[in-house]
Every structure is written in structure tokens, then in C-alpha cells.
XYZ file of C-alpha atoms in Angstrom:
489
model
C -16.141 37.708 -26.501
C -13.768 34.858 -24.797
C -10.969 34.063 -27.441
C -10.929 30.593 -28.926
C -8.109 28.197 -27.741
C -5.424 27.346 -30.730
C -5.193 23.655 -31.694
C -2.105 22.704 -31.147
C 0.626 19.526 -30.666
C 2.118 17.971 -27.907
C 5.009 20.831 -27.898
C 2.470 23.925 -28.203
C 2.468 24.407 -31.759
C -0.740 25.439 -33.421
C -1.609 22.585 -36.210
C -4.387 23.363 -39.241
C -4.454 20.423 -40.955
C -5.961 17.622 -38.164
C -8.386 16.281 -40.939
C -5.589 15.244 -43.967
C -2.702 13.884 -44.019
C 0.270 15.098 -45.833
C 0.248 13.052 -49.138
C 1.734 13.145 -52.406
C -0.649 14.644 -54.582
C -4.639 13.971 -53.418
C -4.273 10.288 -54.112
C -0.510 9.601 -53.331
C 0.927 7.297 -50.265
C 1.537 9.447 -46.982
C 4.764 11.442 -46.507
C 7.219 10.667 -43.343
C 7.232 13.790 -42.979
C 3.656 14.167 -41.555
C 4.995 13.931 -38.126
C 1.620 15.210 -36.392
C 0.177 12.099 -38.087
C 3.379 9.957 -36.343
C 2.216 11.981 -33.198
C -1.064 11.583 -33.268
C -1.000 7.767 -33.194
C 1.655 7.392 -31.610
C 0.129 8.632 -28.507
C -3.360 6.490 -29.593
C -1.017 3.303 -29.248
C 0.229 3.797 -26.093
C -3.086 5.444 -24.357
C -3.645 2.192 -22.236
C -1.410 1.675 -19.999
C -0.574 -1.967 -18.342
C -4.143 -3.000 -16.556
C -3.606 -3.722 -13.114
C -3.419 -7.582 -12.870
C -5.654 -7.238 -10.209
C -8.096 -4.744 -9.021
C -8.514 -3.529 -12.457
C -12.092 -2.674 -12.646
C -12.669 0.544 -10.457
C -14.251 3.717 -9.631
C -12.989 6.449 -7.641
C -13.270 9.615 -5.985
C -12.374 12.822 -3.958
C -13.491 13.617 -0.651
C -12.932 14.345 3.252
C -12.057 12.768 6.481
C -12.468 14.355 9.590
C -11.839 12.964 12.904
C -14.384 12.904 15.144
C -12.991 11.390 18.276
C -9.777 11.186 20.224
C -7.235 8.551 19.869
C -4.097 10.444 20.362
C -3.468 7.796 23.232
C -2.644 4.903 20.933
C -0.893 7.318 18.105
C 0.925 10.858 17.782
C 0.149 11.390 14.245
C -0.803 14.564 13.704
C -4.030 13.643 11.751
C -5.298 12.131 14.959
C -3.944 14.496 17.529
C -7.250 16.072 18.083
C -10.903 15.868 17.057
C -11.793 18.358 14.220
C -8.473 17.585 12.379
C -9.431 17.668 8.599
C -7.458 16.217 5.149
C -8.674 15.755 1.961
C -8.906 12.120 1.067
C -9.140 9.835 -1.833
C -11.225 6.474 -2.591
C -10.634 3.729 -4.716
C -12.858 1.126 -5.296
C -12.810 -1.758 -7.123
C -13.328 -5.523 -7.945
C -10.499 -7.741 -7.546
C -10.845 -10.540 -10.203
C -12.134 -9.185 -13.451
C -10.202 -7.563 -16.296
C -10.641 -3.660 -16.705
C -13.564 -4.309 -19.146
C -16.077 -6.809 -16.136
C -18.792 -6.622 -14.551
C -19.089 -4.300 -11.612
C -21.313 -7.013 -10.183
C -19.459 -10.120 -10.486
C -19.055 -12.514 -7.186
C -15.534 -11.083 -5.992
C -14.375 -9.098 -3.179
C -14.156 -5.481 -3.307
C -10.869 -3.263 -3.098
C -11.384 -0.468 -0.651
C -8.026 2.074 -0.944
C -8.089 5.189 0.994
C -5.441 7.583 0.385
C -5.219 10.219 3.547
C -2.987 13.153 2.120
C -2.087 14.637 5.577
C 0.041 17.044 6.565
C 2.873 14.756 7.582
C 3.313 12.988 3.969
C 0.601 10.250 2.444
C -0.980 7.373 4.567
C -2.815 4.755 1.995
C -4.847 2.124 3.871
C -5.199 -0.461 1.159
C -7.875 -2.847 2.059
C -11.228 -5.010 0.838
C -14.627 -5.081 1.731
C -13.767 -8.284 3.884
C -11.667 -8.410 6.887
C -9.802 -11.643 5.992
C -8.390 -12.818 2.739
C -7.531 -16.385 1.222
C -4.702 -16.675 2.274
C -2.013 -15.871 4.864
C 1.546 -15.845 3.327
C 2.629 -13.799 0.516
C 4.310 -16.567 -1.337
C 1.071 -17.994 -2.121
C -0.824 -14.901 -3.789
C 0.694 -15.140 -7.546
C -0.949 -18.624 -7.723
C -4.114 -18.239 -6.005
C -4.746 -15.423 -8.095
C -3.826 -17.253 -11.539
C -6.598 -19.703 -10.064
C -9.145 -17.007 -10.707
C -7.758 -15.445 -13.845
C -8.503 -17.247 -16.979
C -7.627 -21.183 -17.588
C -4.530 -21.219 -19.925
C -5.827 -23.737 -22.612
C -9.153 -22.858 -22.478
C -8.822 -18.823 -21.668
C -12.188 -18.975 -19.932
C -12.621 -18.722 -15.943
C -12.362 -22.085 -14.447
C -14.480 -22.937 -11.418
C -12.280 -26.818 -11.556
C -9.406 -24.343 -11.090
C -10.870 -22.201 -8.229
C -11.979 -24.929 -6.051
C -9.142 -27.713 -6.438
C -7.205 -24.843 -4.989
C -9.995 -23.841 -2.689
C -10.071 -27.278 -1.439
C -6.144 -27.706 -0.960
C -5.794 -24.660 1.133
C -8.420 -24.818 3.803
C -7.344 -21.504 5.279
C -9.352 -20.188 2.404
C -12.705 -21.333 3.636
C -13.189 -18.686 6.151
C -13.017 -15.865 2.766
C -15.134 -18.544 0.244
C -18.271 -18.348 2.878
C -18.203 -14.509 2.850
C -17.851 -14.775 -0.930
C -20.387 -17.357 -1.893
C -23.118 -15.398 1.411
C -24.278 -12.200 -0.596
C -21.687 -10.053 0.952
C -20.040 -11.101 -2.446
C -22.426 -9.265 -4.413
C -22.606 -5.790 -2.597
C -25.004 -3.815 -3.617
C -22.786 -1.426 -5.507
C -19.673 0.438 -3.475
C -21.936 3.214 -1.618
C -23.602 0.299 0.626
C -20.471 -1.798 1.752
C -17.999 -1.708 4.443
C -14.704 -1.454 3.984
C -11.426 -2.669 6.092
C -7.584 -2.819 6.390
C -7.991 -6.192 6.910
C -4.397 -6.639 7.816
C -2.842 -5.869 11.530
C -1.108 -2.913 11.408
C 0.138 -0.956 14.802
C 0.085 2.479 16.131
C 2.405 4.547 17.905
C 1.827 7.101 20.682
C 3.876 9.982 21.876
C 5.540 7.741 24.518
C 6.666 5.451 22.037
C 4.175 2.719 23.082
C 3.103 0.290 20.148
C -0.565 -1.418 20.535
C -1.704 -3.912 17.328
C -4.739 -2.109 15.515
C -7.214 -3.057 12.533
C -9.185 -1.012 10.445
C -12.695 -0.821 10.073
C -14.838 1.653 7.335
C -18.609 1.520 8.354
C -20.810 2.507 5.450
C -23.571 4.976 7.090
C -25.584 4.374 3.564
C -26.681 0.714 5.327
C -24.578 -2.511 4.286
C -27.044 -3.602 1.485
C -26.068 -6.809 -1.079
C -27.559 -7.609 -4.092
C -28.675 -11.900 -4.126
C -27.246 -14.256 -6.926
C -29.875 -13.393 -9.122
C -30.260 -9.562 -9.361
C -25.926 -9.345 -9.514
C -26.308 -11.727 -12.595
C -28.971 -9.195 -13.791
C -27.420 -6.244 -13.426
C -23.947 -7.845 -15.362
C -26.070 -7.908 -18.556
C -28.278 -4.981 -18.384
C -25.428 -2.667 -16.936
C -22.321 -3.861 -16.820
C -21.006 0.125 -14.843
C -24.105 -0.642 -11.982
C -21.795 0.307 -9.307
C -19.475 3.187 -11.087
C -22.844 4.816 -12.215
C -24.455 4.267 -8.865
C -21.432 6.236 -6.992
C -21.352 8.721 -10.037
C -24.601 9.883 -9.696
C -25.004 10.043 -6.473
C -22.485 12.203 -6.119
C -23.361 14.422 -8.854
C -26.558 15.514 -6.849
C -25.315 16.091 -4.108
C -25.923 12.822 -1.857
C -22.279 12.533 -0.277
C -21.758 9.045 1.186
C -20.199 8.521 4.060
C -18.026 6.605 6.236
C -17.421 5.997 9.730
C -13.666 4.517 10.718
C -13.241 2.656 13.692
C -10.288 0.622 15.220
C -9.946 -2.019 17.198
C -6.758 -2.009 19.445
C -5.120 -5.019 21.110
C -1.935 -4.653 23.656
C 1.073 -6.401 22.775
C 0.753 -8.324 26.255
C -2.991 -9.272 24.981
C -1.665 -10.438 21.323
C 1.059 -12.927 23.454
C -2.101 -14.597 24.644
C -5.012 -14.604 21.638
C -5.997 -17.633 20.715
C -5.164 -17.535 17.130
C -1.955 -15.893 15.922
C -3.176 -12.073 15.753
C -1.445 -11.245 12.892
C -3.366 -14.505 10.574
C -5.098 -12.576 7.779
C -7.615 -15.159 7.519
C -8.969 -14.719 11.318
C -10.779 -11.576 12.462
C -10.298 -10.596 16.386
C -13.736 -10.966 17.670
C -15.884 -7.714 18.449
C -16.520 -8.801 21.938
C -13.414 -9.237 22.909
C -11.846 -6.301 20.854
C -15.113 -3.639 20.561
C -15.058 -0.875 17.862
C -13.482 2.194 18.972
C -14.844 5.441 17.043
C -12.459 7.301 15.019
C -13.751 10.036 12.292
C -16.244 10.200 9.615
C -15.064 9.992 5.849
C -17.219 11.440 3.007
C -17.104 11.401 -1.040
C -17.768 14.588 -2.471
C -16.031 15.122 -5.844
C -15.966 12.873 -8.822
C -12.484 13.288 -10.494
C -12.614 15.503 -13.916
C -10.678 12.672 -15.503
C -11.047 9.009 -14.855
C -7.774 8.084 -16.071
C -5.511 10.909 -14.907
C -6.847 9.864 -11.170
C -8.526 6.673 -10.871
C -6.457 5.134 -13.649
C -3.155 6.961 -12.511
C -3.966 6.137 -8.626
C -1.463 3.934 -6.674
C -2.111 2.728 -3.204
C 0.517 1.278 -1.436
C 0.815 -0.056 2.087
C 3.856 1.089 2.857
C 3.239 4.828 2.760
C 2.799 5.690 6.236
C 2.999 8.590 8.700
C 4.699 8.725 11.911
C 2.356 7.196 14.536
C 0.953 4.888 11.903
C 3.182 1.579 11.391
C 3.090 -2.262 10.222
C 3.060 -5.581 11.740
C 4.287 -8.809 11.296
C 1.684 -9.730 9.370
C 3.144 -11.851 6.427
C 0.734 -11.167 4.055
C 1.399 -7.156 5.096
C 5.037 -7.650 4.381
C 4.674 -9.046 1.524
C 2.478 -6.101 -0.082
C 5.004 -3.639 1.421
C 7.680 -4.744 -1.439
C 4.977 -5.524 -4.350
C 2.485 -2.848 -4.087
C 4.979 -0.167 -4.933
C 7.067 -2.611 -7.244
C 3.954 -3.156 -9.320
C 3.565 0.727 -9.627
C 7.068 1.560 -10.928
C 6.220 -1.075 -13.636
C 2.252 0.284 -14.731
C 2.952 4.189 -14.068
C 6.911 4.384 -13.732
C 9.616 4.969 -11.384
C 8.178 8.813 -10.615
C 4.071 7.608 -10.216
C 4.675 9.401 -6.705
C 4.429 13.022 -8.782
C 1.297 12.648 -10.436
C -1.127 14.630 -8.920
C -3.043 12.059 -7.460
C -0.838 10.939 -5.923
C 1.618 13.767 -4.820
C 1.720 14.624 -1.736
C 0.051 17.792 -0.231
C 3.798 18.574 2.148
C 7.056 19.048 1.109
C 9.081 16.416 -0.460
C 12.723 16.304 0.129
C 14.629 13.581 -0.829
C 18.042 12.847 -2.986
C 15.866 10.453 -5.694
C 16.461 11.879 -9.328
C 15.952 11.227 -13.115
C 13.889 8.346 -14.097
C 11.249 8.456 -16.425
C 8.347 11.223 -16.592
C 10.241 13.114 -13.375
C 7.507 15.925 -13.448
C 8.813 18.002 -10.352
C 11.546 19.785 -11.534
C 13.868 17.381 -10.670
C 14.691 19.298 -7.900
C 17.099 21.472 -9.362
C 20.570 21.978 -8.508
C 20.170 20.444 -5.349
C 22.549 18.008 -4.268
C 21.709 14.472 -5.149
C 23.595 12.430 -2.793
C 23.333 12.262 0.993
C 25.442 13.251 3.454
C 26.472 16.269 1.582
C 28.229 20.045 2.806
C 25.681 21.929 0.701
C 21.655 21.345 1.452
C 19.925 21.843 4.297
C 18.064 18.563 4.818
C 18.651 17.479 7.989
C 17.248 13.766 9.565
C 14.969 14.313 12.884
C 15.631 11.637 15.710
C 11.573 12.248 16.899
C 10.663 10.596 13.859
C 12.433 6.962 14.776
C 10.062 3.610 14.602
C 10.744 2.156 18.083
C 12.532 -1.274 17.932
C 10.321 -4.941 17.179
C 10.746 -7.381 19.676
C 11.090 -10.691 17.994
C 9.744 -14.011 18.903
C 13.051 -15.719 17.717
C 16.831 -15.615 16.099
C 16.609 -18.272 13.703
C 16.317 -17.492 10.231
C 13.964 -20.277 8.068
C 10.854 -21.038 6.345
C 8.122 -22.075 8.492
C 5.189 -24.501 7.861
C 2.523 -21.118 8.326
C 0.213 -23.796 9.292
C 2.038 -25.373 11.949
C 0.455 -25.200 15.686
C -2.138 -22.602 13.830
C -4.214 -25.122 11.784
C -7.640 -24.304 13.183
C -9.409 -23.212 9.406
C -12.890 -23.741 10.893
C -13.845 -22.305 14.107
C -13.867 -18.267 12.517
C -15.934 -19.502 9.429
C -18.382 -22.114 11.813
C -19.076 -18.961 13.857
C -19.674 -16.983 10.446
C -22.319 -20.008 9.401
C -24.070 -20.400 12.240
C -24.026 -17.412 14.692
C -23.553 -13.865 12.080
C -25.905 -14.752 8.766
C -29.401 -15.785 9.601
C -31.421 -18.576 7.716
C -31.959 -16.731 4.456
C -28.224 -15.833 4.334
C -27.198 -19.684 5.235
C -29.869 -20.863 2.315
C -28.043 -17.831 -0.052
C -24.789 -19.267 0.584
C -25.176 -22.843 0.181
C -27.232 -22.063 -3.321
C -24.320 -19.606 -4.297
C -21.938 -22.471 -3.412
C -23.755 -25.315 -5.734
C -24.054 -22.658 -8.332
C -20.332 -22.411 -8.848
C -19.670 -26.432 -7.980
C -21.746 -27.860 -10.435
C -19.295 -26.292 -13.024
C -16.360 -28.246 -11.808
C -15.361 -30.734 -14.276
C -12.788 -32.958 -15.358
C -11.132 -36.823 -14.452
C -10.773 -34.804 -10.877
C -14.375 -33.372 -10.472
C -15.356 -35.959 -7.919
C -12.085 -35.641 -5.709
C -12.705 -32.145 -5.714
C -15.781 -32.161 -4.388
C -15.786 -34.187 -1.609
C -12.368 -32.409 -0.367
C -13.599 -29.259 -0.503
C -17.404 -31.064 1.660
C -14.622 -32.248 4.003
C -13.608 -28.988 5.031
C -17.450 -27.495 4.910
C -18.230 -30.348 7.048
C -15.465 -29.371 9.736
C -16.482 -25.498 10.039
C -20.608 -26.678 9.927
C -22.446 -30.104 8.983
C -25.545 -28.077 8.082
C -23.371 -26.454 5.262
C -21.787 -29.043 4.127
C -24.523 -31.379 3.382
C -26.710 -28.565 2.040
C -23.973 -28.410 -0.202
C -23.785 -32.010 -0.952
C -27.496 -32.090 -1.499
C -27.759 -29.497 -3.967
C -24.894 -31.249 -5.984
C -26.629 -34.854 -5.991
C -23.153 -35.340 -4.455
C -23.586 -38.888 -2.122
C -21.605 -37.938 1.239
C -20.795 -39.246 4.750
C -18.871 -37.862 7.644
């Protein structure tokens, strides 16, 4: 017969009395003393860590990725070297919006993080279920996304607060029509696609550099749930899209993934037509087809939510060699706050928690810190160069040199001689959704206009037709219609 484990604390002691606390007499005030009642709640109080302050809402989980084709002539990282290469990935998915308590269904866009624990360190492609965002410069992000957090007199969500901004940065329209079409509302995280979204480049063995975006096909079919079933599903179950991943899982139906890339030359970026590092523009298929990569599949729910989808930190700037960045402003920008905002939720040493340690070797001359897990690497030498270790810098691994457009150091209008917020989501409108999809949108649109209110309500409105009106006229006055909204070109 299997001996019964000993209840114990924190420090390994076994503990009998978990039921009473240590009073004075049967009805006397509690002790100090009791110090597994100090522990006890102590470690009650503090078991929710900081929420993410965005992507807070998420499900997770363990799986494969195999490549499946070769693309070791754009990169020489040793995941891609040859097809049949194998590492054990994981997925997090989430919305982007919503506290940690939302709906799994809300209107939002999706976070899509892989994390690719390969034999050459971590690579963490952090992306959405959209391949362009709202934006396109960093310094913008901490207000557009107060704009979708919660109003601060009223502490409700604001649709007056969504689109004034909406309608002061056109560069957001191309994002708000795949919001408001019913790729907003996928039909939980199984059925959607999933993408870098940024530029980022690779690297071959020649030290070549091409420009190179990410693309996760879901081989479950891209399904969406309409306006009405999302809204639904929010009241009758809240978890849709954890539960739908769960269970699947659980019996054995492994979703999958196929990556592709699309690759443009540095000679072919000097001559797009928009600037190819804009994350509001997608390169166009035709131009730039999909090039087949691997196959990723989900196989293994985590044993604890919050020691590995809670715990989980993605960040853009773990790479591999082979595997590098772009210009891309809003890429550069996540490179210093991605990590930045883990140090604050998890600590300084998130890196050594297991999901998110890396599977090789780590040898570096970082120490102490909070919750240091690893041993702290002993009596190694913490400084660098030193006469003692044997850490030694390899001159294979050097990023070759950027070439720059220019010397001068400023801030730049990002919208100057790269204005053109309409042709992408025209194209969208007209040529890629069909007529239910255009009908969707427009009713999704009215939906969330006809709750903006306020002395501005009108300006809003026809600012935000103005620029609906530029990317289609059939979009903007269905819109206009739908609101009662009198408009003319």
C-alpha cells in the first residue's frame, strides 16, 4: 500500500493543525505566534499576480513543430536547416482588450505567441490573428490602448472613446474593418490563423539578409462566429474558446498549424509601394506568395494553468541566430517593453521558470535578483572578461551590419510621404470579403456607433464616414444609413 504524503509548510515541515488556529483558550483572540496561519494567507494575498494590461484573458498549451520544407536558403538556424527538424513548442492564445475575468468571445483581436524552444536558445514569435495592427509607431500604443480599456469617470468601455481616436488616426482603418468583418469574432482559437504581423528578417549561412513575415494557417478551417452567436456565447459561456481548445485536446483531436513565410529582397523592399516595414499594410500574396515552412500541432494541455499559461512570457526579442528584426517601429518598440513588462509581472529571473527556460545551456554573468531559481550559477565568476571561466564569445554568431537610409537623428512625421490609409483596407472591402461579409461588417460597425455619445457624437461620426468613404463609398454610406446619419461626399 502507497504511503500517504505528509502535510506540510512552505519549508517541508509536517503541520497537524490546518483546521484551528492557535488561540487563547477555545474562545480567545488568535496568537502571533500561529505563523502557519501568517503563512497560509500570506501566500492567499499575493496568489494573483499583476494581470497583464493587455492580453490578459488566455489559454495555452504544449505541443510540436516540425519542419516540413526547406528554407535553409534564406536562414542558417539550425531549426530550419533541414526538413524533419523537430522542437517542442508552446502556444499562447489570447484576447487583447478584456481584463483576465472577459469574455473569450468579445470583438477584439486575438494574441497568437509561439514559443519555439530550439536547440540554439528560445525564439518567441509574438503575434495576432491579424496581419496589421492600429497603429504603426510605438509611441502611440499606451494611448490607443487606454482608448479601449475602461473610461476613467465612468469605468465602463467607451465606444465615444474608441472611435474619436479611431477617427483621428486613419491608419487604424485598415485593423477596424477586420475587427468590425467577423474575423473579430473567431470562432474560438482552434479555427483562426495566426501571424507575426511585424517584418522581421532572416539570415542565411552567407550572411545574406531577405525581409520575411509570418504566417500560421489553421488546418481546422478559418471559421468566425457572426455578431450574434459571439454575444451569445459571452453570456451562456463566458470560457467558449478555453473549453473548446481544452477539450479538444483532451480526446485526442490535435490541432494543427501550417507556417508559411513570405520573403522579400532588400533590393525589392527599396522599391514596394508602401514602406515594407508599415504594420498597418500587408505585402500582397501575389506579389509575395506563401512559401511552406513546417506544420505545428497542440498536444498537451499544461497540468497547471497558472504555473504555464499564467507564468508564460513572450517576448520579441528572443531570437536565434538566423532569425533577426527589422526596422519596423512598432517591432522596436516591443523589443524594449515586452521584456520590461515581464521583469515587472513575474520578476527580474521570469527567464527560469520552466516555461519559459530554455531547453540549452545558459551561460551568462546575470546574478541575484529576485526568485533566481537556477542555482545562481554557483561560484562562477560574475563579471566578464574574467581569467577563470571558460565562456568564450563565437565570431559565427555576429548579426551582419544594417544599412541605413540616413545619418540624421530626429522624430519623423510617420505619416509623411506614406499617408495612403485606404487603398489596403478598399481592397479588404471590396475584393477579399464577399457580400455577406461586407453586410456583417457594416452592421458590426453601426452596432458599436450608435453608442457614441456626447457634445462630440456628431463630429465623430462623420470623421470617422470621411475616412470609410475614402477606402469604399459602399461602406461608408451603408454605414451612414444604418446610423440615420445624413451624409455627402
Amino acid at each position: 500500500m502507497m504511503s500517504k504524503k505528509k502535510l506540510t509548510t512552505a519549508s517541508g515541515r509536517p503541520y497537524f493543525e490546518k483546521q484551528d488556529s492557535m488561540t487563547v483558550g477555545p474562545k480567545g483572540p488568535v496568537l502571533l505566534q500561529d505563523y502557519y496561519l501568517h503563512e497560509q494567507m500570506a501566500h492567499f494575498n499575493r496568489e494573483r499576480i499583476p494581470e497583464r494590461v493587455v492580453h490578459a484573458k488566455g489559454s495555452g498549451a504544449f505541443g510540436t513543430f516540425r519542419v516540413t520544407h526547406d528554407i535553409s536558403r534564406y536562414t542558417r538556424a539550425q531549426l530550419f536547416s533541414k526538413p524533419g527538424n523537430e522542437c517542442r513548442v508552446f502556444v499562447r492564445f489570447s484576447t487583447v482588450g478584456g481584463e483576465k475575468g472577459s469574455a473569450d468571445t468579445e470583438r477584439d483581436p486575438r494574441g497568437f505567441a509561439v514559443k519555439f524552444y530550439t536547440e540554439e536558445g528560445n525564439w518567441d514569435l509574438v503575434g495576432n490573428n491579424t496581419p496589421v495592427f492600429f497603429i504603426k509607431d510605438p509611441k502611440k500604443f499606451a494611448d490607443f490602448i487606454h482608448t479601449q480599456k475602461r473610461d476613467p469617470r465612468t469605468n465602463m468601455i467607451s465606444q465615444t472613446m474608441r472611435w474619436d481616436y479611431w477617427s483621428l488616426n486613419p491608419e487604424s482603418l485598415h485593423q477596424v474593418l477586420i475587427l468590425f468583418s467577423d474575423r473579430g469574432t473567431p470562432d474560438g482559437y482552434r479555427k483562426m490563423n495566426g501571424y507575426g504581423s511585424h517584418t522581421f528578417s532572416m539570415i542565411n549561412a552567407k550572411n545574406e539578409r531577405v525581409w520575411v513575415k509570418y504566417h500560421f494557417k489553421t488546418l481546422q478551417g478559418n471559421h468566425t462566429l457572426t455578431a450574434q452567436q459571439a454575444d451569445e456565447l459571452k453570456g451562456k459561456d463566458p470560457d467558449y474558446a478555453q473549453r473548446d481548445l481544452l477539450n479538444a485536446i483532451d480526446k485526442g483531436d490535435f490541432p494543427q498549424w501550417a507556417l508559411k513565410i513570405q520573403v522579400m529582397t532588400e533590393e525589392q523592399a527599396k522599391h514596394f509601394r508602401w514602406n515594407p516595414f508599415d504594420l498597418t499594410k500587408v505585402w500582397p500574396h501575389s506579389e509575395y506568395p506563401l512559401i511552406d515552412v513546417g506544420i505545428m500541432e497542440l498536444n498537451e494541455i499544461p497540468a497547471n494553468y497558472f504555473a504555464d499559461v499564467e507564468q508564460a512570457a513572450f517576448n520579441p526579442s528572443n531570437l536565434v541566430d538566423g532569425l533577426d528584426v527589422s526596422p519596423d517601429k512598432m517591432l522596436q518598440g516591443r523589443l524594449l517593453s515586452y521584456p520590461d513588462a515581464h521583469r515587472y509581472r513575474l520578476g527580474v529571473n521570469y527567464e527560469q521558470i520552466p516555461v519559459n527556460r530554455p531547453v540549452c545551456p545558459v551561460h551568462n554573468y546575470q546574478r541575484d535578483g529576485a526568485m533566481t531559481v537556477n542555482g545562481n550559477q554557483g561560484s562562477s565568476p560574475n563579471y566578464h572578461p574574467n581569467s577563470f571561466d571558460d565562456i568564450e564569445v563565437d565570431k559565427k554568431y555576429k548579426i551582419p551590419s544594417f544599412n541605413l537610409d540616413s545619418t540624421i537623428a530626429d522624430t519623423y512625421d510617420r505619416n509623411e510621404n506614406d499617408d495612403d490609409h485606404y487603398t489596403q483596407p478598399g481592397l479588404l472591402f471590396r475584393k477579399v470579403m464577399n457580400d455577406q461579409e461586407r453586410k456583417n461588417t457594416i452592421s458590426n460597425i453601426v452596432d458599436a456607433m450608435r453608442q457614441i455619445n456626447g457634445p462630440k457624437r456628431d463630429e465623430i461620426i462623420k470623421r470617422q464616414l470621411i475616412h470609410f468613404a475614402k477606402a469604399d463609398l459602399e461602406l461608408a454610406t451603408g454605414v451612414a444609413k444604418g446610423l440615420n446619419f445624413k451624409f455627402e461626399v
